[in-house]
XYZ file of C-alpha atoms in Angstrom:
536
model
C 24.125 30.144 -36.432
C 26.447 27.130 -37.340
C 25.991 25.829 -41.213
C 22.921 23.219 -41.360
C 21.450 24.218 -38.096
C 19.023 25.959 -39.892
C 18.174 22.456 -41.561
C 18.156 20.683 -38.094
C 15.631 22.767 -36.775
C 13.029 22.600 -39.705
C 13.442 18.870 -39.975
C 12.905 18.533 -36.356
C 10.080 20.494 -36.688
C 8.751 18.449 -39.637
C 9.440 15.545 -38.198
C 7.096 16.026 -35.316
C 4.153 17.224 -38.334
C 0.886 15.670 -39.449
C -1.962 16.467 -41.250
C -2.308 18.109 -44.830
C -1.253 21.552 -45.490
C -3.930 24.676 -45.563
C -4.460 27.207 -47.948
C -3.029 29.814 -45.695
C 0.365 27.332 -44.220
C 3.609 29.053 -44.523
C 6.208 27.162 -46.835
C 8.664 27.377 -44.396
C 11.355 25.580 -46.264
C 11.150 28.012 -48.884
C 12.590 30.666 -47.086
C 14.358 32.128 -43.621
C 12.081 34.383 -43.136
C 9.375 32.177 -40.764
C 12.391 30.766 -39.022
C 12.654 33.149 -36.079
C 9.098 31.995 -35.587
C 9.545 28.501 -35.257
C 12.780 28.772 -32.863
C 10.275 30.958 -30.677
C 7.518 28.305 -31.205
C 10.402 25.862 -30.062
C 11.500 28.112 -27.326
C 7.955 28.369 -25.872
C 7.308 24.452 -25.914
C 10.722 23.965 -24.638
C 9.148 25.969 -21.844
C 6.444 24.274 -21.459
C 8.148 21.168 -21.315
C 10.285 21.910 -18.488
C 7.054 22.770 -16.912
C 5.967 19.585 -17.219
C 9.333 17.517 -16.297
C 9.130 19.842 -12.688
C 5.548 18.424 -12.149
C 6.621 15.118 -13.021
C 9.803 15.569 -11.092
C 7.532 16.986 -8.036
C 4.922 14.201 -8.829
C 7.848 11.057 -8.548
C 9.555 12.445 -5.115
C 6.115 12.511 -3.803
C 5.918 8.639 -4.554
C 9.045 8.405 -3.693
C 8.211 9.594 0.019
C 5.025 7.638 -0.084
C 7.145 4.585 -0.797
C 9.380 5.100 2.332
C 6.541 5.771 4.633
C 5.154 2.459 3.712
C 7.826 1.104 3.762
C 9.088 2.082 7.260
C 5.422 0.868 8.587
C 5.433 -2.070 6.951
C 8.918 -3.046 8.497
C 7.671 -1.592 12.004
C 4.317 -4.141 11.821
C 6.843 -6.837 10.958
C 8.546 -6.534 13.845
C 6.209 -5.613 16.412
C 3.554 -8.846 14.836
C 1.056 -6.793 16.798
C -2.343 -6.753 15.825
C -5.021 -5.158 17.897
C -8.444 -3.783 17.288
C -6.627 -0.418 16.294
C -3.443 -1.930 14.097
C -5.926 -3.886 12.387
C -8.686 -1.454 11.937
C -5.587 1.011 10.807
C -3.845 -1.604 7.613
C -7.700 -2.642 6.497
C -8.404 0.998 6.167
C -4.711 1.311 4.868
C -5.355 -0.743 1.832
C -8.226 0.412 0.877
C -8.437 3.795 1.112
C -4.884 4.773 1.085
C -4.401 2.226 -2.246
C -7.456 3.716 -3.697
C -6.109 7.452 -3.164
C -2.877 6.132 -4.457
C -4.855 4.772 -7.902
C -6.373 8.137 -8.458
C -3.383 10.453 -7.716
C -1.141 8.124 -10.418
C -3.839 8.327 -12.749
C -4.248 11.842 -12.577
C -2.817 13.751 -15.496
C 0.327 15.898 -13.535
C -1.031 18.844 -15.879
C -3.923 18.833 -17.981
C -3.295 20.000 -21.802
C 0.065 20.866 -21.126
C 1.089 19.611 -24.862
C -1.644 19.822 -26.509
C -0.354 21.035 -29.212
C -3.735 21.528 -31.407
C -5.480 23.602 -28.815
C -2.306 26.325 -28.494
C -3.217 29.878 -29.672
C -1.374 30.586 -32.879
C 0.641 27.123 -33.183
C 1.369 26.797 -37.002
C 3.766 23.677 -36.940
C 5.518 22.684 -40.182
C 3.268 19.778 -42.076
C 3.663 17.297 -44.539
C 4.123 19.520 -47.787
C 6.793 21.688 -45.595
C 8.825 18.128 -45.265
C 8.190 17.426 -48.641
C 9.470 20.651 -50.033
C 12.981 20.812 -47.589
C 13.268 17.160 -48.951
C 13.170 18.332 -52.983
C 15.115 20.740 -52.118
C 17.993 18.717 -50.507
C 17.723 16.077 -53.325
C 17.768 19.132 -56.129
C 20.742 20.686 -53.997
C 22.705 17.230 -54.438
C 21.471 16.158 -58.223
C 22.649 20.221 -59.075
C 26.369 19.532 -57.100
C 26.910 16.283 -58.081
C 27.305 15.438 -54.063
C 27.266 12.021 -52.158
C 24.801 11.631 -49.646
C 26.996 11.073 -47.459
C 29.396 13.624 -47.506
C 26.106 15.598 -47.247
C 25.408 13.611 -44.007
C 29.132 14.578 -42.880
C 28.640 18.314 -43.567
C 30.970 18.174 -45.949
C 29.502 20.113 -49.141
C 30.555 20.763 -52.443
C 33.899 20.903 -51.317
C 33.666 22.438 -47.722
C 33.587 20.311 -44.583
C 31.404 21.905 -41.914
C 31.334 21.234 -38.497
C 27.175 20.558 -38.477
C 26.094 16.774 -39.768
C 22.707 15.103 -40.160
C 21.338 12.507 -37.889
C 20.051 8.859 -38.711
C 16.647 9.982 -38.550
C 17.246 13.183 -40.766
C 18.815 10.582 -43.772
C 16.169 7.972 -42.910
C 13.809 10.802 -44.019
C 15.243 11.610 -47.018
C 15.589 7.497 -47.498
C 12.195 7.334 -47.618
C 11.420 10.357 -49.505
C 13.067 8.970 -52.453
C 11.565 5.724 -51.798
C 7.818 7.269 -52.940
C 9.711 8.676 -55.716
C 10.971 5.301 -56.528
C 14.406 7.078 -56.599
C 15.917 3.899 -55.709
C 19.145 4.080 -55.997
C 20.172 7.539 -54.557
C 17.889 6.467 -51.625
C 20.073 3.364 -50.920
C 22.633 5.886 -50.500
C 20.865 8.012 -48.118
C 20.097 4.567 -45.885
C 23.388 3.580 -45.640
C 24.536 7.011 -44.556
C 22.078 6.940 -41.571
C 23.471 3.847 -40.967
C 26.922 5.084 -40.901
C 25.976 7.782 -38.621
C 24.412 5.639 -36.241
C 27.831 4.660 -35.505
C 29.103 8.222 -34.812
C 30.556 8.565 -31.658
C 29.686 10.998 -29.080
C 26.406 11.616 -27.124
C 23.122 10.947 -29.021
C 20.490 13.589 -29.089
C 16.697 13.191 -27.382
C 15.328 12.449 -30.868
C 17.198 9.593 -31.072
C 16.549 8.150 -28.088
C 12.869 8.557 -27.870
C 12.421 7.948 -31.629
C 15.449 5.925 -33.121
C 15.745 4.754 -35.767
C 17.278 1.598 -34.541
C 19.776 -0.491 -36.832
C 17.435 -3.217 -37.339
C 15.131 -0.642 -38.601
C 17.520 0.828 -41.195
C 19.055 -2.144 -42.346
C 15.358 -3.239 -42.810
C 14.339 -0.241 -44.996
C 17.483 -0.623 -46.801
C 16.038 -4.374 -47.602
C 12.951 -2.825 -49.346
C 14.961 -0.198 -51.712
C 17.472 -3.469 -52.687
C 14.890 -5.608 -53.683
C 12.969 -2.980 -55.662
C 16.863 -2.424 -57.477
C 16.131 -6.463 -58.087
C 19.642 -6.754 -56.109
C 18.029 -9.830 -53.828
C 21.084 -10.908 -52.292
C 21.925 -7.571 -51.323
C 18.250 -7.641 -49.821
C 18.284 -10.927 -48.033
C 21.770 -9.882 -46.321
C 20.349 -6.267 -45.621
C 17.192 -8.340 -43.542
C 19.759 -10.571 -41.734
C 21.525 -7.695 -40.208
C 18.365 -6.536 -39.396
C 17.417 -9.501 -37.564
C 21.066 -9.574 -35.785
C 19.451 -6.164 -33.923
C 16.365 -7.472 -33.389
C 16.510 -10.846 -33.202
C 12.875 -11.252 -31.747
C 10.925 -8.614 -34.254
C 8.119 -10.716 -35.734
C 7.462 -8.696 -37.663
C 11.120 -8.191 -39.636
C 11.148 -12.349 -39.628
C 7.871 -12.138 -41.676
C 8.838 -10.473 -43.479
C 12.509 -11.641 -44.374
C 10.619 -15.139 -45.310
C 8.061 -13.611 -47.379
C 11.425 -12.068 -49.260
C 12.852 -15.197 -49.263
C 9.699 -17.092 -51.200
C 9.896 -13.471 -53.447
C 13.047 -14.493 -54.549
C 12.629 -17.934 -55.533
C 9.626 -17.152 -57.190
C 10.694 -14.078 -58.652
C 10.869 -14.193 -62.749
C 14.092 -12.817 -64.514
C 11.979 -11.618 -66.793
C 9.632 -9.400 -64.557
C 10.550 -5.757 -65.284
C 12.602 -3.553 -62.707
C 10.460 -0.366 -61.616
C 11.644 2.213 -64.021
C 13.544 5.541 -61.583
C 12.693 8.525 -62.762
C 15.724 9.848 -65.218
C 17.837 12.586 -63.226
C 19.774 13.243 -66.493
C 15.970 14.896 -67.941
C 14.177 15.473 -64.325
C 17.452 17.620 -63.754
C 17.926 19.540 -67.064
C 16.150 22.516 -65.974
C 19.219 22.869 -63.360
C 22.788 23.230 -65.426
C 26.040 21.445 -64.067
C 27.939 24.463 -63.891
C 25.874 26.193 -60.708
C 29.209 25.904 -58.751
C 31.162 28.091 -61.242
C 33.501 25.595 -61.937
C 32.602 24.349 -65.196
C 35.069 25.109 -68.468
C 33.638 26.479 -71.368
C 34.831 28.742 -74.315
C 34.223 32.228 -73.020
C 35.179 35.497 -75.741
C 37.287 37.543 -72.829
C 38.865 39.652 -75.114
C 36.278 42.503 -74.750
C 35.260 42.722 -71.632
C 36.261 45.083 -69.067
C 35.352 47.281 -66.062
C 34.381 50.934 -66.525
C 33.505 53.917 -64.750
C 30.240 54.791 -65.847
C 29.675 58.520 -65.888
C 27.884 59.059 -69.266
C 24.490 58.026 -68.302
C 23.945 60.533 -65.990
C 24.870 64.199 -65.285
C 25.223 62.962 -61.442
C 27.924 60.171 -62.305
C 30.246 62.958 -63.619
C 30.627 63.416 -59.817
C 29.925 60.077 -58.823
C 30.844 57.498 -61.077
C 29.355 53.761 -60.745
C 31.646 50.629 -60.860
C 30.247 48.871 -64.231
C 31.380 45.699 -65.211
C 30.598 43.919 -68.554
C 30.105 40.143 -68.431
C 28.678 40.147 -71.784
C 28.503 42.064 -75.150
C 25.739 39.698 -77.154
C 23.707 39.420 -74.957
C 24.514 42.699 -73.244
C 24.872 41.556 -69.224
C 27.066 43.696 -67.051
C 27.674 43.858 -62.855
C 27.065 47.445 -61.283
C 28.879 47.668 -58.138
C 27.895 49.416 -54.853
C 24.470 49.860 -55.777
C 22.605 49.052 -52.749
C 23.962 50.992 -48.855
C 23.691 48.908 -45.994
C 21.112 50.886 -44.197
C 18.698 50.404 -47.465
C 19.418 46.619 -47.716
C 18.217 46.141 -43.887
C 15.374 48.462 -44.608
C 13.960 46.503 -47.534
C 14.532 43.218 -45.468
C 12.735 44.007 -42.414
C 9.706 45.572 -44.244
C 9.614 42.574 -46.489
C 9.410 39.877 -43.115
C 5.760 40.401 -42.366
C 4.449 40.135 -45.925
C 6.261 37.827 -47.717
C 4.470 34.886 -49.398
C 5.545 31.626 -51.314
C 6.752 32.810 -54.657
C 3.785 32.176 -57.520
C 4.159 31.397 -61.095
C 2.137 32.038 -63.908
C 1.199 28.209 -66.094
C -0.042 27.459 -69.249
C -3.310 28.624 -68.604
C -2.561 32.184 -67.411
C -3.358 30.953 -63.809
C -1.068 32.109 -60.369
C 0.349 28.888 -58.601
C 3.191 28.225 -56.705
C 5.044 25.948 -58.509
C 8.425 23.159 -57.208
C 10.961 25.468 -59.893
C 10.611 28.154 -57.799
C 11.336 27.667 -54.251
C 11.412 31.118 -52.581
C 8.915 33.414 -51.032
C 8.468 37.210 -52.614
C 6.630 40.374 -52.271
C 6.217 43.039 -54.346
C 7.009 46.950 -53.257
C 5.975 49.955 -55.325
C 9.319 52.190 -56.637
C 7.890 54.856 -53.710
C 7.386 52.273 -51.341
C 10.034 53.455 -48.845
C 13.246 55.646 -48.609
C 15.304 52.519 -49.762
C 13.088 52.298 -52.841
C 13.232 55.715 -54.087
C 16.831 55.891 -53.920
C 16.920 52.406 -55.846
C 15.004 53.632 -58.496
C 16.724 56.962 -59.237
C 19.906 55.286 -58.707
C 19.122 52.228 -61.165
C 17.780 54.803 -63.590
C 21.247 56.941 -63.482
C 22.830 54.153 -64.094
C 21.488 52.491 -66.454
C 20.136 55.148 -68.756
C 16.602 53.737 -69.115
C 13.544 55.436 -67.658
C 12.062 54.463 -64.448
C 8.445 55.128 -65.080
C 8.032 52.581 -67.564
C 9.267 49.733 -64.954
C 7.478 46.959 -62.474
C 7.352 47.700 -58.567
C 9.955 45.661 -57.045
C 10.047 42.056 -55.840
C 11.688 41.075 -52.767
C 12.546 37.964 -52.649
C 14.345 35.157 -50.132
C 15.237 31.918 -50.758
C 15.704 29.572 -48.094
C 16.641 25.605 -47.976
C 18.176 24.662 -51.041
C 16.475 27.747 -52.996
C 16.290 27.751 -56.463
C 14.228 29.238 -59.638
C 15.174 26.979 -62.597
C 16.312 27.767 -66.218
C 13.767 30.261 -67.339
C 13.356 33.659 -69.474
C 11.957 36.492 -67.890
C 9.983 37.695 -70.779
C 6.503 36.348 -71.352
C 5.436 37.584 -74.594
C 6.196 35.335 -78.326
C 8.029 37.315 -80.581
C 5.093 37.085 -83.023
C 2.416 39.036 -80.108
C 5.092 41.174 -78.948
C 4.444 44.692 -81.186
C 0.387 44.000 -81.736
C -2.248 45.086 -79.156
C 0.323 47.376 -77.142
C 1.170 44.337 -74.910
C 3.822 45.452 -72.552
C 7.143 43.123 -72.151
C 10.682 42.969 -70.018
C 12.852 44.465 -71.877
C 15.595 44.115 -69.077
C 16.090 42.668 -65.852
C 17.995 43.858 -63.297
C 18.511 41.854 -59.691
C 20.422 43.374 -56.965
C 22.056 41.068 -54.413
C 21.135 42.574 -50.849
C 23.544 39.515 -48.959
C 26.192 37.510 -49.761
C 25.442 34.217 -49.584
C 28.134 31.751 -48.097
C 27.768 28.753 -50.544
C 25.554 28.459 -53.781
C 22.618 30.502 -55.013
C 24.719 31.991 -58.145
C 22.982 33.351 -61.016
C 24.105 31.371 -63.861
C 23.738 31.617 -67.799
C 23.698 28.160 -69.443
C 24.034 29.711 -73.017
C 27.173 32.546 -72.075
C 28.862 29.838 -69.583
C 28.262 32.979 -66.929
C 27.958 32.224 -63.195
C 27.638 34.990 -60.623
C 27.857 34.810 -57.147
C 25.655 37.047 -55.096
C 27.240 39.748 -53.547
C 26.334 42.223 -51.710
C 25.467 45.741 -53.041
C 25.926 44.708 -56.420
C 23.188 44.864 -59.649
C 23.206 42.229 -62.239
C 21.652 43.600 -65.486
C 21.308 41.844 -68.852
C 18.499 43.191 -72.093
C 16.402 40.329 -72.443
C 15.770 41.499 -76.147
C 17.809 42.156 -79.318
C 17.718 46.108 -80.208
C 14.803 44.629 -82.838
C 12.711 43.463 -79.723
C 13.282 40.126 -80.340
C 13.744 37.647 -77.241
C 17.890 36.708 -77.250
C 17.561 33.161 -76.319
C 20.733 33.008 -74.582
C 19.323 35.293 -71.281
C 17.711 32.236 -69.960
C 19.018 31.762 -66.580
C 19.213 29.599 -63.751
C 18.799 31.025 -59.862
C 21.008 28.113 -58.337
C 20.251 26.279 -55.669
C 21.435 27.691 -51.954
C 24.031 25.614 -50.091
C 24.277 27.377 -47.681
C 23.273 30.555 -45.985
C 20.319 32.330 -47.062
C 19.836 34.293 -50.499
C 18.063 37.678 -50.585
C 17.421 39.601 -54.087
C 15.522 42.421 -55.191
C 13.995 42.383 -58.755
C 13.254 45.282 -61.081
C 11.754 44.327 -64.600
C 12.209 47.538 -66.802
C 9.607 47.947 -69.750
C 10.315 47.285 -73.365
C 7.132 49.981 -74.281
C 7.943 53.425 -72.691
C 12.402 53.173 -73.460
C 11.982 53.994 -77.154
C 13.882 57.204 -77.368
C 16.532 55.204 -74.254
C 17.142 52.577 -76.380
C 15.873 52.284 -80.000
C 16.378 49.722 -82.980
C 20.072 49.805 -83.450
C 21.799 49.208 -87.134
C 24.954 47.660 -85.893
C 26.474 47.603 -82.343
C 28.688 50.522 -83.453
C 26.017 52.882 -83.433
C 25.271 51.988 -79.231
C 27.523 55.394 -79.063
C 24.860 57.485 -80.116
C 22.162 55.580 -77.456
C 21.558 57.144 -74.284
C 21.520 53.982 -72.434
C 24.046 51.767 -70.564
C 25.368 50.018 -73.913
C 26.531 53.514 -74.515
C 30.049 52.590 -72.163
C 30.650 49.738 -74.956
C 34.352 50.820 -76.219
């Protein structure tokens, strides 16, 4: 599937939405998993449309004939200026009967409920919230990148050019998107990049034709976001090229004189409408997704290993370990996950996957905009590719299995992201009373690579991982003492493109006593029976 067209097809789909959302509507932007369904949904009323252009089709040549007949009778009474009893008799009942039947076979519907869409068995058509969530995620994507709209609008992204682009339409959507955000000034950008496109050349698609936009109305919109920036010249000229479209739009005029009388009577002192900051609506998403950033990083002790001490098995199989990270302890394993086990866990996952849900301040489920995935969860004897995760994650990592979560599947589609966050969810202070149970690790294997984007990254170690597939990222979210380490918060970056599918295990902090107890120094990690034991 070429880069974006993934995007084209859910904003054409969204584009064509109304109504409010249901309990029950797939977030389709938040993952790929629903897409199959909607290019079949687009297939089937693609279908149904050329069913309806053949009756139309069938319907016009029909007129078409009727047209000639008449026409060839007309031009034969014409000629002949002949009217008897029976020619005269013939035209009367002509015109009125034949006109009448003529009236009720154009006002016939050609097929009745073709299109309607509302009455079709199992039609679940993006909505509103599905537009509103592919349109954060876009506008995340490019605060994360630091990318032009533009260049997004060009296909060219965070340094790639792609062949795909977006249309007038699909930027006059974002436009206004930001507009009810009062994100004025990145949504002049996205205006004038649909009204860049609109000079593209090459054919134009159906969408454009039946639905525009036109010039006169971008330049138009991009009136409104220049006046709200208090930039009224830029305004008033914005509204003249708008009426140089449409010169005879009433009304545009109107409206470009009620601007005008604005602007004489509008006080320098009247306060601009305050955009929301980007520098603190952003922080939750670090600069340094793209892996690009420069930062001190301690090198000197990190290396790759052949684990085969955590396991009697890895003397005969060792696994590819590499360390990332000493303090906090965050390593790679490699070659963790077979082909055959990543497709498994995908396709059983496709039926039951749900938008991702958070847990908020009052202990409540909800799906919250800072995670932007769907997930399900899958017991460690769910399948044959879950067994053999567990036992292999428990080889290799030393801990024990039985004290773990299930595992959660999870995809992340447009723009996917989970920002900054720590896995654990106890305080310090409630952490060893009442036998709560915490994460003492995480570990997140990578069952795709993803083209562009959707690294894990570590704000406080400068660490950025791509995913890749087959591989395990693991990291202790607590200090040997059971404290949380404050520097395992971690970002899942926004996708750019492609689609990002990760397993999560959370292993137990209660249960891995005798695996990994209080340590006095990192010198005694030799004597652990637990990953850090590889630690030269």
């Amino acid at each position: 599937m070429p880069v974006l067209k993934l995007l084209f097809v859910v904003i054409f789909f969204l584009s064509l939405s109304m109504g409010q959302i249901e309990a029950t509507q797939p977030r389709f932007a938040r993952s790929v998993v629903n897409m199959d369904d909607l290019l079949n949904m687009e297939d089937d009323l693609v279908s149904k449309l050329e069913g309806y252009a053949e009756k139309l089709s069938y319907k016009a040549n029909t007129i078409r004939w009727g047209i000639q007949q008449m026409r060839e009778q007309l031009d034969k009474s014409k000629k002949e200026q002949s009217f008897d009893l029976f020619n005269r008799y013939s035209f009367i009942r002509h015109m009125q009967a034949d006109w009448l039947m003529w009236k009720q076979y154009l006002d016939k519907p050609v097929i009745r409920d073709e299109l309607n869409y509302k009455q079709m068995d199992n039609l679940r058509m993006p909505q509103e919230l599905d537009l509103f969530d592919a349109s954060e995620a876009i506008r995340r994507m490019q605060a994360t990148y630091a990318m032009l709209s533009n260049d997004i609008a060009e296909g060219f992204l965070d340094g790639v050019q792609y062949t795909s682009k977006l249309s007038p339409i699909d930027c006059l959507a974002m436009g206004r998107h930001l507009m009810n955000q009062s994100r004025w000034t990145i949504a002049e950008q996205w205006i004038l990049a649909g009204i860049k496109a609109q000079d593209r050349k090459g054919p134009q698609t159906e969408m454009i034709l039946l639905r525009g936009p036109t010039k006169a109305e971008l330049f138009r919109t991009l009136g409104k976001v220049r006046f709200e920036r208090r930039n009224e010249e830029g305004a008033l000229k914005a509204y003249q090229a708008a009426l140089k479209h449409s010169p005879h739009d009433l009304e545009i005029f109107q409206e470009y004189q009620n601007l005008k009388r604005r602007v004489l009577t509008l006080s320098p002192s009247e306060p601009i409408r305050e955009e929301p900051n980007d520098d603190i609506e952003e922080m939750e998403l670090p600069p340094c997704c793209s892996g690009r950033c420069e930062g001190p990083r301690k090198l000197n002790r990190l290396y790759c290993v052949y684990n085969c001490v955590t396991a009697p098995f890895l003397r005969l199989a060792p696994i590819k370990t590499e360390i990332l990270s000493v303090d906090p302890f965050v390593i790679l394993l490699h070659d963790m996950v077979s082909h055959k086990e990543g497709a498994l866990i995908r396709s059983s996952s496709k039926n039951q996957i749900l938008p991702s849900e958070t847990v908020n301040a009052a202990n409540e489920f909800e799906i919250a905009k800072f995670r932007t995935s769907k997930s399900v969860w899958f017991d460690s004897d769910a399948n044959e590719a879950t067994l053999k995760l567990t036992q292999r994650l428990g080889e290799a990592t030393g801990l024990d299995m039985k004290h773990s979560e299930p595992f959660q599947v999870i995809n992340y589609g447009i723009g996917g992201v989970f920002e900054s966050h720590f896995d654990t969810s106890l305080a310090d202070e409630d952490r060893f009373v009442n036998g709560y149970i915490d994460r003492l690790a995480t570990t997140l294997f990578y069952l795709n690579d993803v083209p562009q984007g959707g690294a894990t990254h570590f704000p406080g170690l400068n660490i950025t991982v791509f995913p890749k597939f087959g591989t395990v990222l693991m990291w202790y979210n607590l200090h040997t003492e059971g404290m949380l380490h404050v520097r395992t918060m971690h970002t899942g970056c926004p996708v750019i493109v492609g689609s990002k599918w990760v397993v999560s295990k959370w292993i137990d902090d209660k249960g891995q006593e005798f695996r990994r107890p209080c340590l006095r120094s990192r010198l005694d990690s030799k004597y652990l029976s637990s990953i850090e034991k590889i630690i030269i």
